[in-house]
PDB file of C-alpha atoms in Angstrom:
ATOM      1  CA  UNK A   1     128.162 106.233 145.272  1.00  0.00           C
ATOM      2  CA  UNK A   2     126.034 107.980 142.781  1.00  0.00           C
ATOM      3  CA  UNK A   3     127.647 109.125 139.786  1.00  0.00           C
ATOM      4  CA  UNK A   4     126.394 111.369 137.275  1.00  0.00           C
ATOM      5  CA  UNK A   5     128.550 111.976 134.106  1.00  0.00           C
ATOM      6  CA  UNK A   6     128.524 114.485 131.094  1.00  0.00           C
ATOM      7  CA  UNK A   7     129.696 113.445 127.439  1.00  0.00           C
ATOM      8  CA  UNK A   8     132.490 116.729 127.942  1.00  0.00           C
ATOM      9  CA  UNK A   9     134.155 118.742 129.857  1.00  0.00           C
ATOM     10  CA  UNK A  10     134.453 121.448 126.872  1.00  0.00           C
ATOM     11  CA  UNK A  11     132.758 121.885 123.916  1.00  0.00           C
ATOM     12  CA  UNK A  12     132.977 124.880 120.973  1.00  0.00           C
ATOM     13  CA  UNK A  13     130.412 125.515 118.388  1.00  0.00           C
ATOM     14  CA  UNK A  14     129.612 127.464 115.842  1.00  0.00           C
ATOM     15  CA  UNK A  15     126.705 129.649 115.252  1.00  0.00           C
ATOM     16  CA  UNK A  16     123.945 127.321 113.686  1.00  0.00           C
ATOM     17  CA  UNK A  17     124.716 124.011 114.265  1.00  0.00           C
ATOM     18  CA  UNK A  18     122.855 121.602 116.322  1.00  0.00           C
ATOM     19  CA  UNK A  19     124.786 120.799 119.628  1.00  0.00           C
ATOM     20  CA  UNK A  20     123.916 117.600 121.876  1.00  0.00           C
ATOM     21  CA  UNK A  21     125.117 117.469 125.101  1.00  0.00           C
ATOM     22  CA  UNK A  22     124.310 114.422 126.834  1.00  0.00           C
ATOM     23  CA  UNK A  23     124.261 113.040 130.681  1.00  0.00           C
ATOM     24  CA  UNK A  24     124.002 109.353 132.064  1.00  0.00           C
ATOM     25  CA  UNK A  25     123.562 108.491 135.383  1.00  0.00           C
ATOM     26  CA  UNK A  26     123.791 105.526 137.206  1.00  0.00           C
ATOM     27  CA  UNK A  27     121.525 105.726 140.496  1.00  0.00           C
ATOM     28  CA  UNK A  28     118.338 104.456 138.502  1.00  0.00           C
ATOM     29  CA  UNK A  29     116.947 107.932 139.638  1.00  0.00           C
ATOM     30  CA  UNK A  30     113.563 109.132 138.079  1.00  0.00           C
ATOM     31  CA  UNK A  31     113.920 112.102 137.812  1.00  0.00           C
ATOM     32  CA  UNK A  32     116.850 114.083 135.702  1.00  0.00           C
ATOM     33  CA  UNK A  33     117.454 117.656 135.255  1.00  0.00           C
ATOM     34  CA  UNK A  34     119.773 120.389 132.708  1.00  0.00           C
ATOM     35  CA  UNK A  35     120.709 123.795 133.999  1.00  0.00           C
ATOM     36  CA  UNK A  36     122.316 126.689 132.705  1.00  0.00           C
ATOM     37  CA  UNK A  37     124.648 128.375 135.312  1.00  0.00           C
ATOM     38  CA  UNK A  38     125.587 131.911 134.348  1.00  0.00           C
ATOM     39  CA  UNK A  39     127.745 134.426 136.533  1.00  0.00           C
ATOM     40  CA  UNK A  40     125.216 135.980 139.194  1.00  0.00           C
ATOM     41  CA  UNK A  41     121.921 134.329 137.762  1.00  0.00           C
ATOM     42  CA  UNK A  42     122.472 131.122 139.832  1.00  0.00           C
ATOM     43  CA  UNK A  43     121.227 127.527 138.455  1.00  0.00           C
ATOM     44  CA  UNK A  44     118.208 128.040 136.299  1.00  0.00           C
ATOM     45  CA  UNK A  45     116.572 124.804 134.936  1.00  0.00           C
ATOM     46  CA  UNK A  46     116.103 124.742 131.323  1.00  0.00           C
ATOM     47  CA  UNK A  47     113.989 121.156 131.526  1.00  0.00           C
ATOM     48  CA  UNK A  48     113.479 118.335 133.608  1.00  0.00           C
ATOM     49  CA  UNK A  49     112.346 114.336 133.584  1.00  0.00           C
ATOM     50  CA  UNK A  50     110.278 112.302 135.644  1.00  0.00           C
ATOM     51  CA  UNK A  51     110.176 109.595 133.883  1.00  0.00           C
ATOM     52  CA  UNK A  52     111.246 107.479 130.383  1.00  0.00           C
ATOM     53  CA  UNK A  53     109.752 109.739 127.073  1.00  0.00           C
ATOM     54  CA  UNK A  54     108.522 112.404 129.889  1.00  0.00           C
ATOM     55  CA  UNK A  55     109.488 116.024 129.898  1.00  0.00           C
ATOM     56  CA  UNK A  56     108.497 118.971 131.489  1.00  0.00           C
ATOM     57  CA  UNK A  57     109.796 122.865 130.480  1.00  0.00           C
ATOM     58  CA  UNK A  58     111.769 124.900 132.880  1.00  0.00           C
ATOM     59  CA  UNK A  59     112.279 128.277 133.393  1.00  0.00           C
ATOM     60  CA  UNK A  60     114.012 128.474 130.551  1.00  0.00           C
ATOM     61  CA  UNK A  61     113.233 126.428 127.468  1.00  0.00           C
ATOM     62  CA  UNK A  62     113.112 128.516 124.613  1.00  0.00           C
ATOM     63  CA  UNK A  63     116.008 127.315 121.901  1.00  0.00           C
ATOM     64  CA  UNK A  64     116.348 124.151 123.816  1.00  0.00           C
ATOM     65  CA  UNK A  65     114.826 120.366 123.363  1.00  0.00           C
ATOM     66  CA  UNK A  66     115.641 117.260 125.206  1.00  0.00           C
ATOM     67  CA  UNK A  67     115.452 113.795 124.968  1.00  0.00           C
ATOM     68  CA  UNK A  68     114.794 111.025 127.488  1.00  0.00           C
ATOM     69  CA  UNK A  69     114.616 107.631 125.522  1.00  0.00           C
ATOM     70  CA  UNK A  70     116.222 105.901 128.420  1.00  0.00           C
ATOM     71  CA  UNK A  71     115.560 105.836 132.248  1.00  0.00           C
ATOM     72  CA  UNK A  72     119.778 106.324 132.673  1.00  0.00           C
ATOM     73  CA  UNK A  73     120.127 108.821 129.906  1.00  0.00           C
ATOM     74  CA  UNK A  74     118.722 112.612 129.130  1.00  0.00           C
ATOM     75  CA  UNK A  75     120.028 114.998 126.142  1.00  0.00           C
ATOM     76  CA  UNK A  76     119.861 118.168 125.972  1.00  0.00           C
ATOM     77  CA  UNK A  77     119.438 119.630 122.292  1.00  0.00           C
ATOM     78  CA  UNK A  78     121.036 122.907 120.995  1.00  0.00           C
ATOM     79  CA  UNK A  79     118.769 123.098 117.652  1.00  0.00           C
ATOM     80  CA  UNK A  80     120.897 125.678 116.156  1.00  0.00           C
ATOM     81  CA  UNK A  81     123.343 127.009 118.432  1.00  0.00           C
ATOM     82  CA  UNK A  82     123.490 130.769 119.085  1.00  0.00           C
ATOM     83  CA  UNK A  83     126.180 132.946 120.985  1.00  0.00           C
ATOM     84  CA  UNK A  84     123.941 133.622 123.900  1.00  0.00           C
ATOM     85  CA  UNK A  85     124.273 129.937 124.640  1.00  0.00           C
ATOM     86  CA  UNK A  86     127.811 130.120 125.472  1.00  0.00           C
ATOM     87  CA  UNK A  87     127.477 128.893 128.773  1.00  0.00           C
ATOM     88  CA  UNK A  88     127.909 126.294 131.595  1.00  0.00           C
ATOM     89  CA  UNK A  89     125.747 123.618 131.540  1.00  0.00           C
ATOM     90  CA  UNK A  90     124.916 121.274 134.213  1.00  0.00           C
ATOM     91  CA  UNK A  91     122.757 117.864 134.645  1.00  0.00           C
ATOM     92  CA  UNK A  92     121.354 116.659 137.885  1.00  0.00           C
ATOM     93  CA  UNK A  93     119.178 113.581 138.669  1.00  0.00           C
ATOM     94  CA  UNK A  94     117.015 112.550 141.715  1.00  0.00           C
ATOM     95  CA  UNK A  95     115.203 110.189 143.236  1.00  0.00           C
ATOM     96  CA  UNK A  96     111.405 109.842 143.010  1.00  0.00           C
ATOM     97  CA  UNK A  97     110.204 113.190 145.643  1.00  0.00           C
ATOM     98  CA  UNK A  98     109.786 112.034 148.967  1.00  0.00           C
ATOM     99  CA  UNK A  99     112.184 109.288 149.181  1.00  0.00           C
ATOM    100  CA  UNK A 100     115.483 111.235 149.054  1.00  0.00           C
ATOM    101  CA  UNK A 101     115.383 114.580 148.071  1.00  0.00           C
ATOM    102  CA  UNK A 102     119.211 115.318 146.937  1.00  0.00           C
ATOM    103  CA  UNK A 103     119.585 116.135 143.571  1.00  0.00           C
ATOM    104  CA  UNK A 104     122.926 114.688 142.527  1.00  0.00           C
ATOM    105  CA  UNK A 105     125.294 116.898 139.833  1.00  0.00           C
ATOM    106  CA  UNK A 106     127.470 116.016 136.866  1.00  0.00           C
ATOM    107  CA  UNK A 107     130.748 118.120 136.358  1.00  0.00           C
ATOM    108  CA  UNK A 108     129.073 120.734 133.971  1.00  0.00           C
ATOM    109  CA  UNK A 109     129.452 121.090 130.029  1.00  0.00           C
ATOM    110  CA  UNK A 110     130.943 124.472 129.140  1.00  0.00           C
ATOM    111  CA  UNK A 111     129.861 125.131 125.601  1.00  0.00           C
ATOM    112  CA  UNK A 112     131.167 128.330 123.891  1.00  0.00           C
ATOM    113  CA  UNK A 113     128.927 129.173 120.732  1.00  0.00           C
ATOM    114  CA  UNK A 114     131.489 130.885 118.269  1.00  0.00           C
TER     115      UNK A 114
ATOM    116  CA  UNK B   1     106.177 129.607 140.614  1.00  0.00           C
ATOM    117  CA  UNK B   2     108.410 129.279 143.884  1.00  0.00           C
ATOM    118  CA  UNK B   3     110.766 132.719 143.946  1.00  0.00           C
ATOM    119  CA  UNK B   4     114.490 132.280 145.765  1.00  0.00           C
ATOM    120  CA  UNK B   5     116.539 134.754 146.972  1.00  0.00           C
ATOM    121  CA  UNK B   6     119.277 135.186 148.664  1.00  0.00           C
ATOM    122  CA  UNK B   7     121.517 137.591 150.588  1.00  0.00           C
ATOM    123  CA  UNK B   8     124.262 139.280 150.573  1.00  0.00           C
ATOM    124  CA  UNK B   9     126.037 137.951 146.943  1.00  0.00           C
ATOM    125  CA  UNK B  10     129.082 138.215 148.098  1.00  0.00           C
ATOM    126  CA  UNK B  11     130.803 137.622 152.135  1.00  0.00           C
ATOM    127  CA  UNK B  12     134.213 138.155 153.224  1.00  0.00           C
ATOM    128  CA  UNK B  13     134.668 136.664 156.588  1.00  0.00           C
ATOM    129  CA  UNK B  14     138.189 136.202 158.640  1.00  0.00           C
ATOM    130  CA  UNK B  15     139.359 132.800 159.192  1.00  0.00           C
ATOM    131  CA  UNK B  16     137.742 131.455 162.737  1.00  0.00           C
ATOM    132  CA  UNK B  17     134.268 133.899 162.243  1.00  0.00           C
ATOM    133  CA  UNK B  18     131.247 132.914 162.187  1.00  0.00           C
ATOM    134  CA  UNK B  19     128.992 133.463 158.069  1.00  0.00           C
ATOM    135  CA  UNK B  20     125.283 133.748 158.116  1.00  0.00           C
ATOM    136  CA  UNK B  21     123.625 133.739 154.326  1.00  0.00           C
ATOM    137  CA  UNK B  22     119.807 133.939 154.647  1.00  0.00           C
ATOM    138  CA  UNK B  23     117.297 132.971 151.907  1.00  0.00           C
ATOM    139  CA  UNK B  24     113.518 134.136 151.327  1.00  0.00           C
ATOM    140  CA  UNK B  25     111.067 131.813 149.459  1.00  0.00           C
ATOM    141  CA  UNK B  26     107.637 132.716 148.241  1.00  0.00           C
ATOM    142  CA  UNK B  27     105.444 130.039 148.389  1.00  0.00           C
ATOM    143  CA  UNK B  28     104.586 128.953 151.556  1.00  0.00           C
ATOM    144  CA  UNK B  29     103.830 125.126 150.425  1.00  0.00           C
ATOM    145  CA  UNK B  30     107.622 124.919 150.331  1.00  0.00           C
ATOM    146  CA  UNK B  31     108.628 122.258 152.477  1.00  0.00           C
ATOM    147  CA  UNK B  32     112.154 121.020 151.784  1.00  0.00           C
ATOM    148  CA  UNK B  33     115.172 123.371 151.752  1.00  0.00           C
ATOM    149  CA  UNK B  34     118.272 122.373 150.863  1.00  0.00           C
ATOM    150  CA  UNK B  35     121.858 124.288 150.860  1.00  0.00           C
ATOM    151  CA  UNK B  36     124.564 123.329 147.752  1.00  0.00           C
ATOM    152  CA  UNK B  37     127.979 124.164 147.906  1.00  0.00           C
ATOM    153  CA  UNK B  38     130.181 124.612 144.209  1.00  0.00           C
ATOM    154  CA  UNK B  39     133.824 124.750 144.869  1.00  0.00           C
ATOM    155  CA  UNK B  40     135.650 126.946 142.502  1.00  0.00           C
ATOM    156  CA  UNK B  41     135.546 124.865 138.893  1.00  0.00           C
ATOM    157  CA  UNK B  42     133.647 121.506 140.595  1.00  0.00           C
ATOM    158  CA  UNK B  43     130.056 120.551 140.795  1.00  0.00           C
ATOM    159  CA  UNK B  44     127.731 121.518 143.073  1.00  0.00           C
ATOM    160  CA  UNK B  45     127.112 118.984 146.500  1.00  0.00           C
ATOM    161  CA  UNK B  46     124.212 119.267 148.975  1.00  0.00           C
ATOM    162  CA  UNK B  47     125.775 119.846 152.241  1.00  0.00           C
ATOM    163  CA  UNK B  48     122.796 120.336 154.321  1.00  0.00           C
ATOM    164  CA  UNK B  49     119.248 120.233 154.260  1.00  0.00           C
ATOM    165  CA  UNK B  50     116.064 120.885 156.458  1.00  0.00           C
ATOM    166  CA  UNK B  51     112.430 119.993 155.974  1.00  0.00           C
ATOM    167  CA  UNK B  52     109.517 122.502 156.844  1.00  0.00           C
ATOM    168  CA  UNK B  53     108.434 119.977 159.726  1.00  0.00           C
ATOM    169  CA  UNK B  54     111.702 121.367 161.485  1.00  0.00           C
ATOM    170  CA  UNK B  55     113.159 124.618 162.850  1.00  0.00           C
ATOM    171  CA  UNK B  56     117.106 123.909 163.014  1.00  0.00           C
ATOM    172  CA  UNK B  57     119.085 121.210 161.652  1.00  0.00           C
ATOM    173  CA  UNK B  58     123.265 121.125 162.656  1.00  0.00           C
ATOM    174  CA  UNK B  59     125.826 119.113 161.156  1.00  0.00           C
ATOM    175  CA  UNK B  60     129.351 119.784 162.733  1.00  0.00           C
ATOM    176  CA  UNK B  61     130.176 123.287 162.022  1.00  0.00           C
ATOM    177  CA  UNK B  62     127.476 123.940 159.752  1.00  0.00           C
ATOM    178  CA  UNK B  63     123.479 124.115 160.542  1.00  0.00           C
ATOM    179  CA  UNK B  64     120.548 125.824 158.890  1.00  0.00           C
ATOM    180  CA  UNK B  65     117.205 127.448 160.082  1.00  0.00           C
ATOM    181  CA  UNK B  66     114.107 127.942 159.041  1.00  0.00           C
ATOM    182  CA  UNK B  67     111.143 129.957 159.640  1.00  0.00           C
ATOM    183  CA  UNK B  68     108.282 129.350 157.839  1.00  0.00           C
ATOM    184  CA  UNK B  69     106.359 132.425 159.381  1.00  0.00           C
ATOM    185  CA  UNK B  70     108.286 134.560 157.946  1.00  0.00           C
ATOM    186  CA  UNK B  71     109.408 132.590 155.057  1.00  0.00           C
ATOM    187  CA  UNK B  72     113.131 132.600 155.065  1.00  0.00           C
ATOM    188  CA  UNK B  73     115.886 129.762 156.482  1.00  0.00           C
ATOM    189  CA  UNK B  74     119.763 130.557 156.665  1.00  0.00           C
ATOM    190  CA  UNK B  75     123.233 128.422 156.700  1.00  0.00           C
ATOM    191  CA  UNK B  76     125.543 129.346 159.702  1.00  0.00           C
ATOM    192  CA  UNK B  77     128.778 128.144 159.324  1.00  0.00           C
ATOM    193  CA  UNK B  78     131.300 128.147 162.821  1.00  0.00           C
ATOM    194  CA  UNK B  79     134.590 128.612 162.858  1.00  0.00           C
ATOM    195  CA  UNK B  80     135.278 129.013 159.148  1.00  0.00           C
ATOM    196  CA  UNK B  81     138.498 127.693 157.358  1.00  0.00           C
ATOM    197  CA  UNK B  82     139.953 128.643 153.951  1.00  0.00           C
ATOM    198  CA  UNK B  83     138.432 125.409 152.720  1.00  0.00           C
ATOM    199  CA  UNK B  84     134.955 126.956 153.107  1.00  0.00           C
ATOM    200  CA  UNK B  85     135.227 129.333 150.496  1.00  0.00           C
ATOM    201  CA  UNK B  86     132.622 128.518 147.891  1.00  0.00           C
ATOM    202  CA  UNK B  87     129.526 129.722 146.178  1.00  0.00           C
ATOM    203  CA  UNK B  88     126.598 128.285 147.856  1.00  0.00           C
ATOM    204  CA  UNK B  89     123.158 128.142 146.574  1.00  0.00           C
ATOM    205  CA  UNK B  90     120.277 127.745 148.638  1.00  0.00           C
ATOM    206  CA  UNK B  91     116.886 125.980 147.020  1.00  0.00           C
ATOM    207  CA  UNK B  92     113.484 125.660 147.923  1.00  0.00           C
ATOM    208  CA  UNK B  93     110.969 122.637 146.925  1.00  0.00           C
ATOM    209  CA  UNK B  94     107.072 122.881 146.762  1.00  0.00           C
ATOM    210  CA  UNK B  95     105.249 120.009 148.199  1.00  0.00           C
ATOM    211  CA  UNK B  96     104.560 117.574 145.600  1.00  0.00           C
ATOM    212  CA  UNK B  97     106.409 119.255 143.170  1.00  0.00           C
ATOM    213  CA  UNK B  98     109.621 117.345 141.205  1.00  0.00           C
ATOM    214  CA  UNK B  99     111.739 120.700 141.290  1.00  0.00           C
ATOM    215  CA  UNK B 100     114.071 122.933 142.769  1.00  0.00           C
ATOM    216  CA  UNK B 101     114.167 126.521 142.409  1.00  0.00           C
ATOM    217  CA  UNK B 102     117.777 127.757 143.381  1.00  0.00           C
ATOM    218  CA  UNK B 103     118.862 131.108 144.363  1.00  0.00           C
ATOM    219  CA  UNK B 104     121.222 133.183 142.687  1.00  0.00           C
ATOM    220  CA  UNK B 105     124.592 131.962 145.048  1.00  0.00           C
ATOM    221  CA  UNK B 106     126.302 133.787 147.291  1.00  0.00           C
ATOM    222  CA  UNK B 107     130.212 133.845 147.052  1.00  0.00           C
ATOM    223  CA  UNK B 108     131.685 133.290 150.959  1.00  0.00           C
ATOM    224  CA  UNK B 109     135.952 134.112 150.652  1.00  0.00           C
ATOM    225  CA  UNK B 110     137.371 132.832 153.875  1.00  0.00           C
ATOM    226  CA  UNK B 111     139.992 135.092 154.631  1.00  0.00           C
ATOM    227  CA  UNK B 112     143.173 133.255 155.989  1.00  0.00           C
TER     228      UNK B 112
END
């Protein structure tokens, strides 16, 4: 059973300081993904992974970073947290496209930037 | 990029009737269409998808369709039960392409 997981449940910040939220799975999946899911604009992907030290910018990017040193592992990077990050954040990883196309989710992060 | 939408946002239904939520993609290399469901406070789970090479995929009381003419594909759900209420997001894939782009979610309220 795949299993994605998300360092919290709940996490407050304050204005300025550099968050890290950070997801693990254990599927060996390529490819990993963060969202931002806001009430009535859906999922939209902030980055994504294919691959080890890859990284590719969503839809929305700006005022995020991430990091993929392992295949397991991606962070996503809050370099100095604002309010209009308060939000719910949620990682998903995949299989390489074409073999199985689900994208499996973690339980969300919701981060409230005070 | 791909464009998703979907309609209505939100769909009140009485317990036992049939819900119909329809999505329209823009790209017509999109060839893999998927449906998520997000329980109130839980992640969201694929419950169905349906690949372009295919008009109509059904799973129990649930089943999706697609027509790529007109570039749209829909989740029917039979006979609906409380435990049905749930956003669900509809996505769309470009060939070739690692991505998803979702939909904004429509909210289905199963009315007991």
């Amino acid at each position: 059973d795949v299993k994605v997981t998300q360092s919290s449940r709940y996490l407050v910040k304050r204005t300025g300081e550099k968050v890290f939220l950070e997801c693990v799975q254990d599927m060996d999946h390529e490819n990993m993904f963060w969202y931002r899911q806001d009430p009535g604009l859906g999922l939209r992907l902030i980055y994504f992974s294919y691959d080890v030290k890859m990284k590719e910018k969503g839809d929305i990017p700006e005022g995020y970073s991430v990091s993929r040193e392992k295949k397991e592992r991606f962070s996503l990077i809050l370099e100095s947290a604002s309010t209009n990050q308060t939000s719910m954040y949620l990682c998903a990883s995949s299989p390489v496209a074409g073999s199985t196309d689900t994208q499996y989710f973690g339980p969300g992060t919701r981060l409230t930037v005070l | 990029g791909e464009n998703v939408e979907q309609h209505p946002s939100t769909l009140s239904v009485q317990e036992g009737d049939s819900a119909v939520i329809k999505c329209t993609y823009s790209d017509s290399a999109s060839n893999y269409f998927p449906w998520y469901k997000q329980e109130l406070g839980k992640r969201p789970q694929l419950i169905i998808d349906i690949r372009s090479n295919v008009g109509e995929k059904k799973d129990q009381r649930i089943a999706v369709t697609l027509n790529k003419t007109a570039k749209h594909f829909s989740l029917h759900i039979t006979e609906t039960q409380p435990e049905d209420s749930a956003v669900y997001f509809c996505a769309a894939r470009v060939q070739g392409n690692n991505r998803l782009a979702f939909g904004k979610g429509n909210q289905v309220v199963v009315i007991p």
